[in-house]
mmCIF file of C-alpha atoms in Angstrom:
data_model
loop_
_atom_site.group_PDB
_atom_site.id
_atom_site.type_symbol
_atom_site.label_atom_id
_atom_site.label_comp_id
_atom_site.label_asym_id
_atom_site.label_seq_id
_atom_site.Cartn_x
_atom_site.Cartn_y
_atom_site.Cartn_z
ATOM 1 C CA SER M 1 9.238 -7.347 -14.714
ATOM 2 C CA TYR M 2 6.632 -7.433 -11.992
ATOM 3 C CA VAL M 3 3.412 -9.294 -12.779
ATOM 4 C CA LEU M 4 -0.046 -8.728 -11.288
ATOM 5 C CA THR M 5 -2.544 -11.560 -11.689
ATOM 6 C CA GLN M 6 -6.306 -10.993 -11.566
ATOM 7 C CA PRO M 7 -9.121 -13.446 -12.255
ATOM 8 C CA PRO M 8 -10.663 -12.660 -15.648
ATOM 9 C CA SER M 9 -14.165 -12.644 -14.268
ATOM 10 C CA VAL M 10 -16.161 -12.578 -11.055
ATOM 11 C CA SER M 11 -19.915 -12.980 -10.812
ATOM 12 C CA VAL M 12 -22.106 -11.995 -7.890
ATOM 13 C CA ALA M 13 -25.792 -11.596 -7.145
ATOM 14 C CA PRO M 14 -27.160 -8.172 -6.231
ATOM 15 C CA GLY M 15 -26.847 -7.442 -2.539
ATOM 16 C CA LYS M 16 -24.020 -9.919 -2.055
ATOM 17 C CA THR M 17 -20.303 -9.297 -1.600
ATOM 18 C CA ALA M 18 -17.798 -9.388 -4.457
ATOM 19 C CA ARG M 19 -14.104 -9.963 -3.852
ATOM 20 C CA ILE M 20 -11.610 -9.305 -6.620
ATOM 21 C CA THR M 21 -8.052 -10.442 -6.019
ATOM 22 C CA CYS M 22 -4.765 -9.155 -7.347
ATOM 23 C CA GLY M 23 -1.789 -11.450 -6.903
ATOM 24 C CA GLY M 24 1.858 -10.462 -7.006
ATOM 25 C CA ASN M 25 5.135 -11.457 -5.438
ATOM 26 C CA ASN M 26 5.160 -9.876 -1.965
ATOM 27 C CA ILE M 27 2.551 -7.378 -3.094
ATOM 28 C CA GLY M 28 1.902 -6.642 0.563
ATOM 29 C CA SER M 29 5.081 -4.564 0.561
ATOM 30 C CA LYS M 30 3.735 -2.311 -2.186
ATOM 31 C CA SER M 31 0.922 0.228 -2.343
ATOM 32 C CA VAL M 32 -1.982 -0.970 -4.480
ATOM 33 C CA HIS M 33 -4.464 1.211 -6.313
ATOM 34 C CA TRP M 34 -7.739 0.031 -7.862
ATOM 35 C CA TYR M 35 -9.686 1.410 -10.819
ATOM 36 C CA GLN M 36 -13.179 0.830 -12.123
ATOM 37 C CA GLN M 37 -13.839 1.107 -15.847
ATOM 38 C CA LYS M 38 -17.251 0.963 -17.443
ATOM 39 C CA PRO M 39 -17.675 0.382 -21.205
ATOM 40 C CA GLY M 40 -16.669 3.361 -23.296
ATOM 41 C CA GLN M 41 -15.466 5.349 -20.285
ATOM 42 C CA ALA M 42 -12.129 6.268 -18.785
ATOM 43 C CA PRO M 43 -11.015 4.447 -15.632
ATOM 44 C CA VAL M 44 -12.043 5.848 -12.260
ATOM 45 C CA LEU M 45 -10.004 5.487 -9.094
ATOM 46 C CA VAL M 46 -11.975 3.597 -6.440
ATOM 47 C CA ILE M 47 -9.311 2.574 -3.890
ATOM 48 C CA TYR M 48 -5.823 3.956 -3.339
ATOM 49 C CA TYR M 49 -2.976 3.082 -1.005
ATOM 50 C CA ASP M 50 -4.471 -0.366 -0.450
ATOM 51 C CA SER M 51 -7.577 0.730 1.415
ATOM 52 C CA ASP M 52 -8.316 4.455 1.103
ATOM 53 C CA ARG M 53 -11.407 5.675 -0.732
ATOM 54 C CA PRO M 54 -11.508 8.844 -2.821
ATOM 55 C CA SER M 55 -14.324 11.237 -2.072
ATOM 56 C CA GLY M 56 -17.480 10.239 -3.882
ATOM 57 C CA ILE M 57 -16.737 6.506 -3.812
ATOM 58 C CA PRO M 58 -19.314 4.590 -1.731
ATOM 59 C CA GLU M 59 -18.264 3.007 1.546
ATOM 60 C CA ARG M 60 -19.287 -0.307 0.002
ATOM 61 C CA PHE M 61 -15.886 -0.296 -1.701
ATOM 62 C CA SER M 62 -12.962 -1.377 0.461
ATOM 63 C CA GLY M 63 -9.501 -2.821 -0.003
ATOM 64 C CA SER M 64 -6.855 -4.853 1.755
ATOM 65 C CA ASN M 65 -3.317 -5.968 0.986
ATOM 66 C CA SER M 66 -1.159 -8.592 2.632
ATOM 67 C CA GLY M 67 1.394 -11.185 1.645
ATOM 68 C CA ASN M 68 1.027 -12.035 -2.021
ATOM 69 C CA THR M 69 -2.574 -10.881 -2.489
ATOM 70 C CA ALA M 70 -4.440 -7.587 -2.559
ATOM 71 C CA THR M 71 -8.215 -7.649 -2.509
ATOM 72 C CA LEU M 72 -10.917 -5.246 -3.610
ATOM 73 C CA THR M 73 -14.165 -5.920 -1.776
ATOM 74 C CA ILE M 74 -17.505 -4.565 -2.901
ATOM 75 C CA SER M 75 -20.284 -5.049 -0.367
ATOM 76 C CA ARG M 76 -24.003 -4.983 -1.133
ATOM 77 C CA VAL M 77 -23.275 -5.140 -4.842
ATOM 78 C CA GLU M 78 -25.522 -3.108 -7.129
ATOM 79 C CA ALA M 79 -26.180 -3.406 -10.843
ATOM 80 C CA GLY M 80 -24.232 -0.191 -11.372
ATOM 81 C CA ASP M 81 -21.073 -1.836 -10.044
ATOM 82 C CA GLU M 82 -20.850 -4.009 -13.140
ATOM 83 C CA ALA M 83 -17.559 -3.002 -14.748
ATOM 84 C CA ASP M 84 -13.949 -3.976 -15.304
ATOM 85 C CA TYR M 85 -11.641 -3.535 -12.328
ATOM 86 C CA TYR M 86 -7.868 -3.115 -12.474
ATOM 87 C CA CYS M 87 -5.219 -3.174 -9.773
ATOM 88 C CA GLN M 88 -2.011 -1.150 -10.104
ATOM 89 C CA VAL M 89 1.361 -0.926 -8.391
ATOM 90 C CA TRP M 90 4.651 0.894 -8.911
ATOM 91 C CA ASP M 91 7.494 -1.525 -9.477
ATOM 92 C CA SER M 92 10.821 -0.019 -8.524
ATOM 93 C CA SER M 93 12.645 -3.329 -8.204
ATOM 94 C CA SER M 94 14.428 -3.176 -11.558
ATOM 95 C CA ASP M 95 16.746 -0.611 -13.090
ATOM 96 C CA HIS M 96 13.810 0.911 -14.930
ATOM 97 C CA PRO M 97 10.917 1.507 -12.575
ATOM 98 C CA ASP M 98 7.436 1.495 -14.029
ATOM 99 C CA TRP M 99 3.734 1.291 -13.308
ATOM 100 C CA VAL M 100 2.145 -2.134 -13.639
ATOM 101 C CA PHE M 101 -1.541 -2.922 -14.125
ATOM 102 C CA GLY M 102 -3.215 -6.222 -13.542
ATOM 103 C CA GLY M 103 -4.973 -7.826 -16.472
ATOM 104 C CA GLY M 104 -8.365 -6.719 -15.233
ATOM 105 C CA THR M 105 -11.416 -8.469 -13.812
ATOM 106 C CA LYS M 106 -14.870 -8.219 -15.329
ATOM 107 C CA LEU M 107 -17.457 -8.027 -12.571
ATOM 108 C CA THR M 108 -20.832 -9.368 -13.620
ATOM 109 C CA VAL M 109 -23.898 -8.690 -11.486
ATOM 110 C CA LEU M 110 -26.267 -11.590 -11.967
ATOM 111 C CA GLU E 1 -12.570 21.414 -12.028
ATOM 112 C CA VAL E 2 -9.690 19.246 -13.171
ATOM 113 C CA GLN E 3 -9.840 18.472 -16.870
ATOM 114 C CA LEU E 4 -7.562 16.491 -19.159
ATOM 115 C CA VAL E 5 -8.366 16.579 -22.860
ATOM 116 C CA GLU E 6 -6.431 14.434 -25.317
ATOM 117 C CA SER E 7 -6.154 15.071 -29.028
ATOM 118 C CA GLY E 8 -4.100 14.010 -32.017
ATOM 119 C CA GLY E 9 -5.264 10.444 -32.498
ATOM 120 C CA GLY E 10 -6.170 9.018 -35.865
ATOM 121 C CA LEU E 11 -5.336 6.499 -38.549
ATOM 122 C CA VAL E 12 -1.664 6.070 -39.440
ATOM 123 C CA GLN E 13 0.215 3.545 -41.538
ATOM 124 C CA PRO E 14 2.705 1.133 -40.002
ATOM 125 C CA GLY E 15 6.063 2.850 -39.647
ATOM 126 C CA GLY E 16 4.419 6.244 -39.450
ATOM 127 C CA SER E 17 4.393 8.882 -36.721
ATOM 128 C CA LEU E 18 1.811 10.652 -34.640
ATOM 129 C CA ARG E 19 1.932 13.230 -31.864
ATOM 130 C CA LEU E 20 -0.645 13.126 -29.103
ATOM 131 C CA SER E 21 -1.439 16.122 -26.913
ATOM 132 C CA CYS E 22 -3.153 16.431 -23.562
ATOM 133 C CA ALA E 23 -4.420 19.829 -22.449
ATOM 134 C CA ALA E 24 -4.676 20.172 -18.696
ATOM 135 C CA SER E 25 -6.745 22.653 -16.714
ATOM 136 C CA GLY E 26 -8.154 23.173 -13.253
ATOM 137 C CA PHE E 27 -4.941 22.420 -11.351
ATOM 138 C CA THR E 28 -1.304 23.483 -11.131
ATOM 139 C CA PHE E 29 0.026 21.331 -13.967
ATOM 140 C CA SER E 30 3.668 21.951 -13.147
ATOM 141 C CA SER E 31 3.263 20.343 -9.705
ATOM 142 C CA TYR E 32 2.392 16.842 -10.894
ATOM 143 C CA TRP E 33 3.944 13.847 -12.544
ATOM 144 C CA MET E 34 1.919 12.905 -15.626
ATOM 145 C CA SER E 35 1.430 9.615 -17.428
ATOM 146 C CA TRP E 36 0.170 8.127 -20.675
ATOM 147 C CA VAL E 37 -1.807 4.881 -20.454
ATOM 148 C CA ARG E 38 -3.168 2.919 -23.410
ATOM 149 C CA GLN E 39 -5.828 0.302 -23.936
ATOM 150 C CA ALA E 40 -5.929 -1.884 -27.026
ATOM 151 C CA PRO E 41 -9.410 -2.784 -28.298
ATOM 152 C CA GLY E 42 -11.004 -5.265 -25.920
ATOM 153 C CA LYS E 43 -7.862 -5.461 -23.789
ATOM 154 C CA GLY E 44 -6.668 -4.182 -20.442
ATOM 155 C CA LEU E 45 -4.828 -1.064 -19.368
ATOM 156 C CA GLU E 46 -1.140 -0.682 -20.164
ATOM 157 C CA TRP E 47 0.998 2.104 -18.740
ATOM 158 C CA VAL E 48 3.128 3.683 -21.485
ATOM 159 C CA ALA E 49 5.259 6.453 -20.011
ATOM 160 C CA ASN E 50 5.469 9.133 -17.363
ATOM 161 C CA ILE E 51 7.317 12.371 -16.823
ATOM 162 C CA LYS E 52 8.423 14.390 -13.819
ATOM 163 C CA GLN E 53 7.185 17.894 -13.139
ATOM 164 C CA ASP E 54 10.172 19.612 -14.766
ATOM 165 C CA GLY E 55 10.698 16.971 -17.460
ATOM 166 C CA SER E 56 14.022 15.854 -15.991
ATOM 167 C CA GLU E 57 12.924 12.249 -15.451
ATOM 168 C CA LYS E 58 11.020 10.056 -17.870
ATOM 169 C CA TYR E 59 10.162 6.369 -17.759
ATOM 170 C CA TYR E 60 8.806 4.112 -20.474
ATOM 171 C CA VAL E 61 7.395 0.628 -20.813
ATOM 172 C CA ASP E 62 9.896 -1.583 -22.625
ATOM 173 C CA SER E 63 7.717 -2.038 -25.703
ATOM 174 C CA VAL E 64 7.873 1.663 -26.647
ATOM 175 C CA LYS E 65 11.428 2.564 -25.616
ATOM 176 C CA GLY E 66 13.305 4.169 -28.471
ATOM 177 C CA ARG E 67 10.097 4.797 -30.435
ATOM 178 C CA PHE E 68 7.957 6.998 -28.169
ATOM 179 C CA THR E 69 8.951 10.228 -26.426
ATOM 180 C CA ILE E 70 6.992 11.845 -23.631
ATOM 181 C CA SER E 71 7.356 15.577 -23.054
ATOM 182 C CA ARG E 72 5.546 18.481 -21.468
ATOM 183 C CA ASP E 73 5.230 22.246 -21.733
ATOM 184 C CA ASN E 74 4.322 23.667 -18.346
ATOM 185 C CA ALA E 75 3.798 27.133 -19.790
ATOM 186 C CA LYS E 76 1.058 25.687 -21.996
ATOM 187 C CA ASN E 77 -0.234 23.193 -19.413
ATOM 188 C CA SER E 78 0.242 20.459 -21.961
ATOM 189 C CA LEU E 79 1.526 16.894 -22.094
ATOM 190 C CA TYR E 80 2.693 15.236 -25.295
ATOM 191 C CA LEU E 81 3.496 11.803 -26.662
ATOM 192 C CA GLN E 82 5.532 11.631 -29.843
ATOM 193 C CA MET E 83 5.051 8.204 -31.381
ATOM 194 C CA ASN E 84 7.398 7.056 -34.140
ATOM 195 C CA SER E 85 7.851 3.757 -35.986
ATOM 196 C CA LEU E 86 4.291 2.826 -35.162
ATOM 197 C CA ARG E 87 3.224 -0.790 -35.278
ATOM 198 C CA ALA E 88 -0.148 -2.493 -35.501
ATOM 199 C CA GLU E 89 0.186 -3.476 -31.853
ATOM 200 C CA ASP E 90 0.264 0.215 -30.881
ATOM 201 C CA THR E 91 -3.388 0.478 -31.891
ATOM 202 C CA ALA E 92 -5.220 1.598 -28.758
ATOM 203 C CA VAL E 93 -7.061 4.327 -26.962
ATOM 204 C CA TYR E 94 -4.437 6.538 -25.337
ATOM 205 C CA TYR E 95 -5.286 8.238 -22.047
ATOM 206 C CA CYS E 96 -3.362 10.905 -20.237
ATOM 207 C CA ALA E 97 -3.578 10.719 -16.467
ATOM 208 C CA ARG E 98 -2.474 12.813 -13.526
ATOM 209 C CA GLU E 99 -0.230 11.242 -10.933
ATOM 210 C CA GLY E 100 0.919 12.963 -7.779
ATOM 211 C CA PRO E 101 3.863 15.100 -6.725
ATOM 212 C CA PHE E 102 6.113 12.085 -6.222
ATOM 213 C CA ALA E 103 7.077 9.316 -8.607
ATOM 214 C CA GLY E 104 5.662 5.913 -8.098
ATOM 215 C CA SER E 105 3.461 6.553 -5.125
ATOM 216 C CA ASP E 106 0.288 8.459 -5.801
ATOM 217 C CA PRO E 107 -2.509 6.936 -7.873
ATOM 218 C CA PHE E 108 -3.856 8.272 -11.144
ATOM 219 C CA ASP E 109 -6.643 10.412 -9.753
ATOM 220 C CA TYR E 110 -7.745 12.105 -12.977
ATOM 221 C CA TRP E 111 -7.915 10.712 -16.516
ATOM 222 C CA GLY E 112 -8.767 12.190 -19.872
ATOM 223 C CA GLN E 113 -11.436 10.734 -22.126
ATOM 224 C CA GLY E 114 -8.843 9.148 -24.407
ATOM 225 C CA THR E 115 -7.891 9.450 -28.061
ATOM 226 C CA LEU E 116 -7.916 6.519 -30.475
ATOM 227 C CA VAL E 117 -4.799 5.644 -32.438
ATOM 228 C CA THR E 118 -5.214 3.115 -35.241
ATOM 229 C CA VAL E 119 -2.143 1.753 -37.003
ATOM 230 C CA SER E 120 -3.146 0.068 -40.221
ATOM 231 C CA SER E 121 -2.391 0.059 -43.908
#
């Protein structure tokens, strides 16, 4: 089955830029979605189709996807961005297609 | 306003059964694929199953195949997850989530608040 690899943790100072990666075999050929989850809350979609932002998500959130790595970039990081972030793709390569999530990355704002 | 409200979680013994429900409102339920996603305590998200608008297609993660059954009742705007032969490793918060009109493309744009399932003796 398809595997998505995320770093367990990323730390960044307020006002700086955080980059969270999501690695997968030829992930650039797939559409990647990103979710933010704060403690005790349901996940929230922050980036879809690699780089689109849902309404209500700040422009500070952006995404890219190429080759074997997709990246979620958060510019001018704020304390409120501290959360777990998950990437997601649809894997239709096998005889039983399914959704796959990355293991998640905990973003810590220093 | 789109709302998804899960119910049916609780404590169950290993080998037991539980049926989760998700009541949907604020959108045309019958127009969307729907999914169940779970999250074990302190762990990441794991997709469990999804179902097509008319129930004619269903997909499951390998670990629940043959034990869990996803279904829906469009007349009641409700999604279900029948869980049988439960194991300790099924302990998790279970979320229902809305996909899009097409399988495997659109993101999960709305999620419920989750319902906790605990499998323990």
